[in-house]
Amino acid sequence: KELTTSAKKTKKNGDGKKNGDGNGNGNSTNNSNDALEFKPLTLKQIRTKIIKLKDRVPTVPPSGIDASDKEAVRLWASTMQAVIEEFNLLLCCVSAATYKWGTDRSGAADQNLGLLSSELGNAQDQITTSITPRLTNVLAPVVDLVNCETITTKDEKTGVETKVNKFRTEENDPAFVHLCRVILCRNAAMLRHVFLTNVNKIAQCVEDYLKATKKDGNNSRTFAY
């Protein structure tokens, strides 16, 4: 592929400043409104969103996924990867949803929070070690930039030769990439099962944590993480 670069100039207003309020803050009002409208997710909201992710997990045909169909394999892997990314981001919101200064928590609250944190970490570890690498091997294989064609032209008047090299990306090890697709297709049903199992477990853990917190008398106060 040939790469072309171009330079563009940005036209400024007559006063030499970009569009805005004259101080480079054209979007300051909108940004302030967004900040005022923002509300962090509660633990119940996080749990609800995590449960809804199950509907977006890609299914596996009864006959399995055909490893020779590269597009179908990549589509399944990319869909699963997107769901896992949102799952991890939702877990990141748990810290803010359960925050409270340490000295304001009881011993039981500390223990409940420790159990929740342990289960969240365990779920992420299983997904990271068992699912993510298999998806990455298919979606982002190692590639090399190779010179596929060289065109030489010569100016008859000056005698100057000009060479134009065309490059393209090629898979570093096509056999390994194919093997990764085969492995992903062979284990697709179980990869899906592992993810859904951890989603169900996290939903149950959050529910148990909320019950334990209420029992401890902290239901009317902000949680801590």
Short mmCIF file of C-alpha atoms in Angstrom, two decimals:
data_model
loop_
_atom_site.label_atom_id
_atom_site.label_comp_id
_atom_site.label_asym_id
_atom_site.label_seq_id
_atom_site.Cartn_x
_atom_site.Cartn_y
_atom_site.Cartn_z
CA LYS A 1 0.00 0.00 0.00
CA GLU A 2 1.18 3.51 -0.77
CA LEU A 3 1.00 6.10 1.95
CA THR A 4 0.09 9.67 1.15
CA THR A 5 0.48 12.55 3.51
CA SER A 6 -1.12 15.92 3.17
CA ALA A 7 -0.97 19.15 5.08
CA LYS A 8 -4.02 21.19 5.81
CA LYS A 9 -4.34 24.67 7.21
CA THR A 10 -7.01 25.64 9.67
CA LYS A 11 -8.70 28.93 9.01
CA LYS A 12 -9.03 31.12 12.06
CA ASN A 13 -11.51 33.81 12.88
CA GLY A 14 -10.72 37.40 12.27
CA ASP A 15 -9.55 37.85 15.85
CA GLY A 16 -6.99 35.09 15.45
CA LYS A 17 -8.80 32.68 17.78
CA LYS A 18 -10.65 29.44 17.11
CA ASN A 19 -14.43 29.22 17.24
CA GLY A 20 -15.67 29.56 20.76
CA ASP A 21 -16.13 32.24 23.32
CA GLY A 22 -12.99 34.09 22.30
CA ASN A 23 -10.91 32.36 24.98
CA GLY A 24 -10.74 28.93 23.42
CA ASN A 25 -13.61 27.68 25.59
CA GLY A 26 -16.35 27.27 23.01
CA ASN A 27 -17.59 24.03 24.59
CA SER A 28 -17.14 24.97 28.24
CA THR A 29 -20.87 25.38 28.83
CA ASN A 30 -21.72 21.97 27.39
CA ASN A 31 -18.91 20.33 29.34
CA SER A 32 -20.16 21.91 32.56
CA ASN A 33 -23.69 20.66 31.91
CA ASP A 34 -22.40 17.15 31.26
CA ALA A 35 -20.47 17.24 34.52
CA LEU A 36 -23.55 18.37 36.45
CA GLU A 37 -25.78 15.72 34.87
CA PHE A 38 -23.30 12.87 35.48
CA LYS A 39 -24.21 10.44 38.22
CA PRO A 40 -22.07 7.43 39.16
CA LEU A 41 -23.67 4.02 38.91
CA THR A 42 -24.99 2.43 42.07
CA LEU A 43 -24.14 -1.17 42.91
CA LYS A 44 -27.66 -2.27 41.94
CA GLN A 45 -27.37 -0.52 38.58
CA ILE A 46 -24.00 -2.16 37.94
CA ARG A 47 -25.48 -5.57 38.73
CA THR A 48 -28.39 -4.96 36.36
CA LYS A 49 -26.08 -3.94 33.53
CA ILE A 50 -23.85 -6.96 34.09
CA ILE A 51 -26.86 -9.29 33.90
CA LYS A 52 -27.99 -7.65 30.64
CA LEU A 53 -24.61 -8.44 29.08
CA LYS A 54 -25.67 -12.09 28.89
CA ASP A 55 -28.07 -11.22 26.08
CA ARG A 56 -25.18 -9.91 23.97
CA VAL A 57 -22.89 -12.92 24.32
CA PRO A 58 -22.58 -14.54 20.85
CA THR A 59 -24.10 -17.97 20.48
CA VAL A 60 -22.40 -21.04 19.02
CA PRO A 61 -24.17 -23.00 16.25
CA PRO A 62 -25.00 -26.64 17.08
CA SER A 63 -22.48 -27.75 14.47
CA GLY A 64 -19.86 -25.35 15.85
CA ILE A 65 -18.03 -22.50 14.13
CA ASP A 66 -16.28 -23.31 10.86
CA ALA A 67 -12.57 -22.54 11.40
CA SER A 68 -12.08 -22.11 7.65
CA ASP A 69 -14.55 -19.21 7.60
CA LYS A 70 -12.22 -16.43 8.69
CA GLU A 71 -14.90 -13.72 8.72
CA ALA A 72 -17.29 -15.76 10.86
CA VAL A 73 -14.52 -16.56 13.35
CA ARG A 74 -13.42 -12.92 13.58
CA LEU A 75 -17.03 -11.74 13.98
CA TRP A 76 -17.63 -14.16 16.85
CA ALA A 77 -14.34 -13.22 18.53
CA SER A 78 -14.85 -9.46 18.14
CA THR A 79 -18.40 -9.67 19.53
CA MET A 80 -17.23 -11.65 22.55
CA GLN A 81 -14.31 -9.26 23.07
CA ALA A 82 -16.64 -6.24 23.09
CA VAL A 83 -18.83 -7.84 25.77
CA ILE A 84 -15.81 -8.71 27.91
CA GLU A 85 -14.50 -5.14 27.63
CA GLU A 86 -17.79 -3.71 28.89
CA PHE A 87 -17.90 -6.32 31.66
CA ASN A 88 -14.45 -5.24 32.89
CA LEU A 89 -15.38 -1.56 32.70
CA LEU A 90 -18.51 -2.16 34.78
CA LEU A 91 -16.42 -3.92 37.42
CA CYS A 92 -14.19 -0.83 37.52
CA CYS A 93 -17.25 1.17 38.62
CA VAL A 94 -17.72 -1.01 41.72
CA SER A 95 -14.93 0.84 43.52
CA ALA A 96 -16.77 4.17 43.33
CA ALA A 97 -20.15 2.57 44.09
CA THR A 98 -18.90 1.03 47.33
CA TYR A 99 -16.57 3.78 48.54
CA LYS A 100 -16.57 4.97 52.12
CA TRP A 101 -13.75 6.11 54.37
CA GLY A 102 -12.21 3.13 56.14
CA THR A 103 -12.72 4.33 59.71
CA ASP A 104 -16.46 4.66 59.07
CA ARG A 105 -16.85 0.95 58.36
CA SER A 106 -17.51 -1.78 60.88
CA GLY A 107 -15.49 -4.97 61.04
CA ALA A 108 -18.29 -6.93 59.40
CA ALA A 109 -18.50 -4.36 56.59
CA ASP A 110 -14.76 -4.72 56.00
CA GLN A 111 -15.09 -8.49 55.82
CA ASN A 112 -18.04 -8.32 53.42
CA LEU A 113 -16.16 -5.92 51.18
CA GLY A 114 -13.08 -8.15 51.20
CA LEU A 115 -15.13 -11.14 50.08
CA LEU A 116 -16.75 -9.15 47.28
CA SER A 117 -13.39 -7.81 46.09
CA SER A 118 -11.92 -11.32 46.11
CA GLU A 119 -14.72 -12.73 43.98
CA LEU A 120 -14.52 -9.85 41.49
CA GLY A 121 -10.79 -10.40 41.10
CA ASN A 122 -11.24 -14.15 40.73
CA ALA A 123 -13.80 -13.69 37.94
CA GLN A 124 -11.57 -11.26 36.06
CA ASP A 125 -8.58 -13.57 36.40
CA GLN A 126 -10.49 -16.50 34.91
CA ILE A 127 -11.68 -14.45 31.96
CA THR A 128 -8.26 -12.87 31.40
CA THR A 129 -6.37 -16.16 31.44
CA SER A 130 -8.90 -18.49 29.78
CA ILE A 131 -10.75 -16.37 27.22
CA THR A 132 -8.96 -13.13 26.32
CA PRO A 133 -5.70 -14.67 24.95
CA ARG A 134 -7.64 -16.94 22.56
CA LEU A 135 -9.60 -13.98 21.24
CA THR A 136 -6.49 -11.81 20.88
CA ASN A 137 -4.62 -14.47 18.89
CA VAL A 138 -7.40 -14.40 16.30
CA LEU A 139 -8.20 -10.69 16.29
CA ALA A 140 -4.66 -9.31 16.44
CA PRO A 141 -2.18 -11.79 14.93
CA VAL A 142 1.48 -10.83 14.51
CA VAL A 143 2.07 -9.31 11.06
CA ASP A 144 5.11 -8.20 9.06
CA LEU A 145 5.42 -5.29 6.64
CA VAL A 146 6.83 -6.66 3.39
CA ASN A 147 7.85 -5.07 0.10
CA CYS A 148 5.51 -6.58 -2.48
CA GLU A 149 6.46 -4.51 -5.53
CA THR A 150 9.09 -2.04 -6.69
CA ILE A 151 8.43 0.25 -9.65
CA THR A 152 11.39 1.99 -11.25
CA THR A 153 10.97 4.96 -13.61
CA LYS A 154 13.64 6.92 -15.44
CA ASP A 155 13.51 10.51 -16.64
CA GLU A 156 14.78 10.46 -20.24
CA LYS A 157 15.92 14.07 -20.09
CA THR A 158 17.85 13.99 -16.83
CA GLY A 159 18.58 10.30 -16.60
CA VAL A 160 17.41 10.27 -12.98
CA GLU A 161 15.84 7.01 -11.78
CA THR A 162 12.99 6.97 -9.30
CA LYS A 163 11.98 3.88 -7.35
CA VAL A 164 8.58 3.46 -5.70
CA ASN A 165 8.21 0.61 -3.21
CA LYS A 166 4.79 -0.80 -2.42
CA PHE A 167 4.29 -2.53 0.91
CA ARG A 168 1.62 -4.75 2.41
CA THR A 169 1.10 -6.52 5.72
CA GLU A 170 1.30 -10.30 5.87
CA GLU A 171 0.72 -12.68 8.72
CA ASN A 172 3.98 -13.58 10.39
CA ASP A 173 3.01 -17.24 10.84
CA PRO A 174 -0.14 -18.20 8.88
CA ALA A 175 -0.03 -21.78 10.21
CA PHE A 176 -0.10 -20.53 13.82
CA VAL A 177 -2.95 -18.12 13.07
CA HIS A 178 -4.95 -20.96 11.54
CA LEU A 179 -4.23 -23.09 14.60
CA CYS A 180 -5.52 -20.26 16.83
CA ARG A 181 -8.76 -20.15 14.83
CA VAL A 182 -9.15 -23.91 15.16
CA ILE A 183 -8.56 -23.73 18.93
CA LEU A 184 -11.06 -20.88 19.32
CA CYS A 185 -13.73 -22.68 17.31
CA ARG A 186 -13.14 -25.95 19.17
CA ASN A 187 -13.54 -24.26 22.57
CA ALA A 188 -16.09 -21.57 21.65
CA ALA A 189 -18.96 -23.22 23.52
CA MET A 190 -16.89 -23.64 26.70
CA LEU A 191 -15.43 -20.12 26.45
CA ARG A 192 -18.98 -18.82 26.30
CA HIS A 193 -19.94 -21.03 29.24
CA VAL A 194 -17.01 -19.81 31.35
CA PHE A 195 -17.91 -16.17 30.74
CA LEU A 196 -21.61 -16.62 31.48
CA THR A 197 -20.78 -18.63 34.60
CA ASN A 198 -18.66 -15.76 35.93
CA VAL A 199 -21.35 -13.22 35.05
CA ASN A 200 -23.90 -15.21 37.05
CA LYS A 201 -21.48 -15.55 39.94
CA ILE A 202 -20.74 -11.81 40.06
CA ALA A 203 -24.46 -11.01 39.96
CA GLN A 204 -25.04 -13.37 42.88
CA CYS A 205 -22.04 -11.99 44.80
CA VAL A 206 -23.27 -8.41 44.47
CA GLU A 207 -26.74 -9.46 45.63
CA ASP A 208 -25.29 -11.30 48.63
CA TYR A 209 -23.09 -8.29 49.44
CA LEU A 210 -26.07 -5.95 49.42
CA LYS A 211 -28.00 -8.30 51.72
CA ALA A 212 -25.02 -8.60 54.08
CA THR A 213 -24.55 -4.83 54.13
CA LYS A 214 -28.21 -4.28 54.92
CA LYS A 215 -27.99 -6.84 57.70
CA ASP A 216 -24.96 -5.05 59.10
CA GLY A 217 -27.00 -1.84 59.34
CA ASN A 218 -25.14 0.03 56.59
CA ASN A 219 -27.93 0.05 54.03
CA SER A 220 -28.63 3.74 54.54
CA ARG A 221 -24.99 4.80 54.26
CA THR A 222 -22.49 4.95 51.39
CA PHE A 223 -20.56 1.73 50.84
CA ALA A 224 -16.80 1.50 50.85
CA TYR A 225 -14.42 -0.40 48.57
#
